[in-house]
mmCIF file of C-alpha atoms in Angstrom:
data_model
loop_
_atom_site.group_PDB
_atom_site.id
_atom_site.type_symbol
_atom_site.label_atom_id
_atom_site.label_comp_id
_atom_site.label_asym_id
_atom_site.label_seq_id
_atom_site.Cartn_x
_atom_site.Cartn_y
_atom_site.Cartn_z
ATOM 1 C CA UNK D 1 8.928 1.900 -0.038
ATOM 2 C CA UNK D 2 9.387 5.368 -1.587
ATOM 3 C CA UNK D 3 5.640 5.885 -1.573
ATOM 4 C CA UNK D 4 5.445 5.171 2.185
ATOM 5 C CA UNK D 5 8.519 7.249 2.961
ATOM 6 C CA UNK D 6 7.307 10.201 0.877
ATOM 7 C CA UNK D 7 3.878 10.226 2.509
ATOM 8 C CA UNK D 8 5.286 9.792 6.006
ATOM 9 C CA UNK D 9 7.651 12.730 5.511
ATOM 10 C CA UNK D 10 4.813 14.833 4.107
ATOM 11 C CA UNK D 11 2.646 14.066 7.164
ATOM 12 C CA UNK D 12 5.434 15.038 9.580
ATOM 13 C CA UNK D 13 6.156 18.150 7.532
ATOM 14 C CA UNK D 14 2.525 19.199 7.638
ATOM 15 C CA UNK D 15 2.318 18.790 11.397
ATOM 16 C CA UNK D 16 5.135 21.308 11.723
ATOM 17 C CA UNK D 17 3.574 23.540 9.080
ATOM 18 C CA UNK D 18 0.219 23.582 10.873
ATOM 19 C CA UNK D 19 1.867 24.490 14.181
ATOM 20 C CA UNK D 20 3.984 27.162 12.483
ATOM 21 C CA UNK D 21 0.978 28.741 10.804
ATOM 22 C CA UNK D 22 -1.707 28.332 13.454
ATOM 23 C CA UNK D 23 -0.016 27.373 16.721
ATOM 24 C CA UNK D 24 0.454 30.974 17.779
ATOM 25 C CA UNK D 25 -3.334 31.337 17.835
ATOM 26 C CA UNK D 26 -3.517 28.732 20.575
ATOM 27 C CA UNK D 27 -0.474 30.011 22.418
ATOM 28 C CA UNK D 28 -2.255 33.369 22.907
ATOM 29 C CA UNK D 29 -3.934 31.726 25.873
ATOM 30 C CA UNK D 30 -0.648 32.022 27.809
ATOM 31 C CA UNK D 31 0.030 35.456 29.324
ATOM 32 C CA UNK D 32 3.753 35.397 28.476
ATOM 33 C CA UNK D 33 2.985 34.712 24.817
ATOM 34 C CA UNK D 34 0.205 37.241 24.523
ATOM 35 C CA UNK D 35 2.611 40.102 25.312
ATOM 36 C CA UNK D 36 5.114 39.173 22.601
ATOM 37 C CA UNK D 37 5.455 41.588 19.657
ATOM 38 C CA UNK D 38 4.396 40.307 16.234
ATOM 39 C CA UNK D 39 8.012 40.070 15.079
ATOM 40 C CA UNK D 40 8.765 37.609 17.904
ATOM 41 C CA UNK D 41 5.758 35.513 16.913
ATOM 42 C CA UNK D 42 6.940 35.556 13.287
ATOM 43 C CA UNK D 43 10.421 34.409 14.336
ATOM 44 C CA UNK D 44 9.004 31.606 16.470
ATOM 45 C CA UNK D 45 6.839 30.517 13.513
ATOM 46 C CA UNK D 46 9.846 30.586 11.201
ATOM 47 C CA UNK D 47 11.733 28.451 13.684
ATOM 48 C CA UNK D 48 8.970 25.866 13.637
ATOM 49 C CA UNK D 49 8.691 26.113 9.831
ATOM 50 C CA UNK D 50 12.397 25.255 9.583
ATOM 51 C CA UNK D 51 11.498 21.750 10.746
ATOM 52 C CA UNK D 52 8.704 21.630 8.177
ATOM 53 C CA UNK D 53 11.303 22.113 5.446
ATOM 54 C CA UNK D 54 13.593 19.472 6.961
ATOM 55 C CA UNK D 55 10.866 16.935 6.122
ATOM 56 C CA UNK D 56 9.186 18.589 3.124
ATOM 57 C CA UNK D 57 12.268 18.924 0.922
ATOM 58 C CA UNK D 58 13.385 15.270 1.289
ATOM 59 C CA UNK D 59 9.780 14.101 0.763
ATOM 60 C CA UNK D 60 9.630 15.930 -2.563
ATOM 61 C CA UNK D 61 13.107 14.771 -3.616
ATOM 62 C CA UNK D 62 12.385 11.131 -2.740
ATOM 63 C CA UNK D 63 8.875 11.149 -4.202
ATOM 64 C CA UNK D 64 9.582 13.016 -7.456
ATOM 65 C CA UNK D 65 9.552 10.742 -10.494
ATOM 66 C CA UNK D 66 12.534 12.456 -12.137
ATOM 67 C CA UNK D 67 14.591 11.607 -9.020
ATOM 68 C CA UNK D 68 13.543 7.957 -9.170
ATOM 69 C CA UNK D 69 10.390 8.395 -7.069
ATOM 70 C CA UNK D 70 6.867 7.251 -7.872
ATOM 71 C CA UNK D 71 5.082 10.616 -8.280
ATOM 72 C CA UNK D 72 4.880 13.384 -10.847
ATOM 73 C CA UNK D 73 5.206 16.970 -9.645
ATOM 74 C CA UNK D 74 1.429 17.501 -9.886
ATOM 75 C CA UNK D 75 0.725 14.295 -7.990
ATOM 76 C CA UNK D 76 3.095 15.333 -5.216
ATOM 77 C CA UNK D 77 1.358 18.685 -4.914
ATOM 78 C CA UNK D 78 -2.155 17.265 -4.778
ATOM 79 C CA UNK D 79 -1.071 14.586 -2.219
ATOM 80 C CA UNK D 80 0.575 17.288 -0.123
ATOM 81 C CA UNK D 81 -2.584 19.443 -0.139
ATOM 82 C CA UNK D 82 -4.726 16.479 0.913
ATOM 83 C CA UNK D 83 -2.365 15.594 3.714
ATOM 84 C CA UNK D 84 -2.248 19.235 4.737
ATOM 85 C CA UNK D 85 -5.992 19.397 5.150
ATOM 86 C CA UNK D 86 -6.197 16.111 7.027
ATOM 87 C CA UNK D 87 -3.490 17.176 9.453
ATOM 88 C CA UNK D 88 -5.084 20.610 9.822
ATOM 89 C CA UNK D 89 -8.521 19.129 10.551
ATOM 90 C CA UNK D 90 -7.110 16.820 13.230
ATOM 91 C CA UNK D 91 -5.015 19.514 14.906
ATOM 92 C CA UNK D 92 -7.799 22.109 14.725
ATOM 93 C CA UNK D 93 -10.262 19.702 16.361
ATOM 94 C CA UNK D 94 -7.813 18.767 19.087
ATOM 95 C CA UNK D 95 -6.396 22.213 19.910
ATOM 96 C CA UNK D 96 -9.326 24.444 19.033
ATOM 97 C CA UNK D 97 -12.335 22.773 20.566
ATOM 98 C CA UNK D 98 -14.832 25.317 19.217
ATOM 99 C CA UNK D 99 -13.768 24.650 15.598
ATOM 100 C CA UNK D 100 -15.816 21.664 14.506
ATOM 101 C CA UNK D 101 -16.243 20.042 11.129
ATOM 102 C CA UNK D 102 -19.546 20.473 9.308
ATOM 103 C CA UNK D 103 -21.058 18.744 6.273
ATOM 104 C CA UNK D 104 -19.613 21.315 3.854
ATOM 105 C CA UNK D 105 -16.088 20.695 5.193
ATOM 106 C CA UNK D 106 -16.524 16.971 4.641
ATOM 107 C CA UNK D 107 -17.922 17.628 1.132
ATOM 108 C CA UNK D 108 -14.867 19.757 0.355
ATOM 109 C CA UNK D 109 -12.577 17.018 1.615
ATOM 110 C CA UNK D 110 -14.352 14.461 -0.604
ATOM 111 C CA UNK D 111 -13.692 16.792 -3.547
ATOM 112 C CA UNK D 112 -9.994 16.818 -2.644
ATOM 113 C CA UNK D 113 -9.902 13.039 -2.479
ATOM 114 C CA UNK D 114 -11.548 13.060 -5.922
ATOM 115 C CA UNK D 115 -8.771 15.392 -7.069
ATOM 116 C CA UNK D 116 -6.186 12.874 -5.934
ATOM 117 C CA UNK D 117 -8.074 10.173 -7.864
ATOM 118 C CA UNK D 118 -8.237 12.250 -11.002
ATOM 119 C CA UNK D 119 -4.619 13.336 -10.865
ATOM 120 C CA UNK D 120 -3.554 9.647 -10.819
ATOM 121 C CA UNK D 121 -5.816 8.671 -13.755
ATOM 122 C CA UNK D 122 -4.009 7.780 -16.938
#
């Protein structure tokens, strides 16, 4: 159950993270947003990132082996990076129609999946 909960919280966290980091690039399409100063955009992104942390911190606490979870610190990090790229790829393809995946992106993703495999090897 802790595996499922950890991964679910990481996915939710990464959705917020992706919107905090890249959402403002899409919101530029709205006139009201385009005229905002950079500091306002930063504050909006921080506000979104707050929700990222609401899910990220518990995911790491629940998932960390020394807290009774199933994962080592390194495993948590590699899983988080894989989830981050999956979430990013989905959101980028949905929101940014001109940003498509190519063979080299898929090859890089396969390398990340291999990293997850290797980090779990005994």
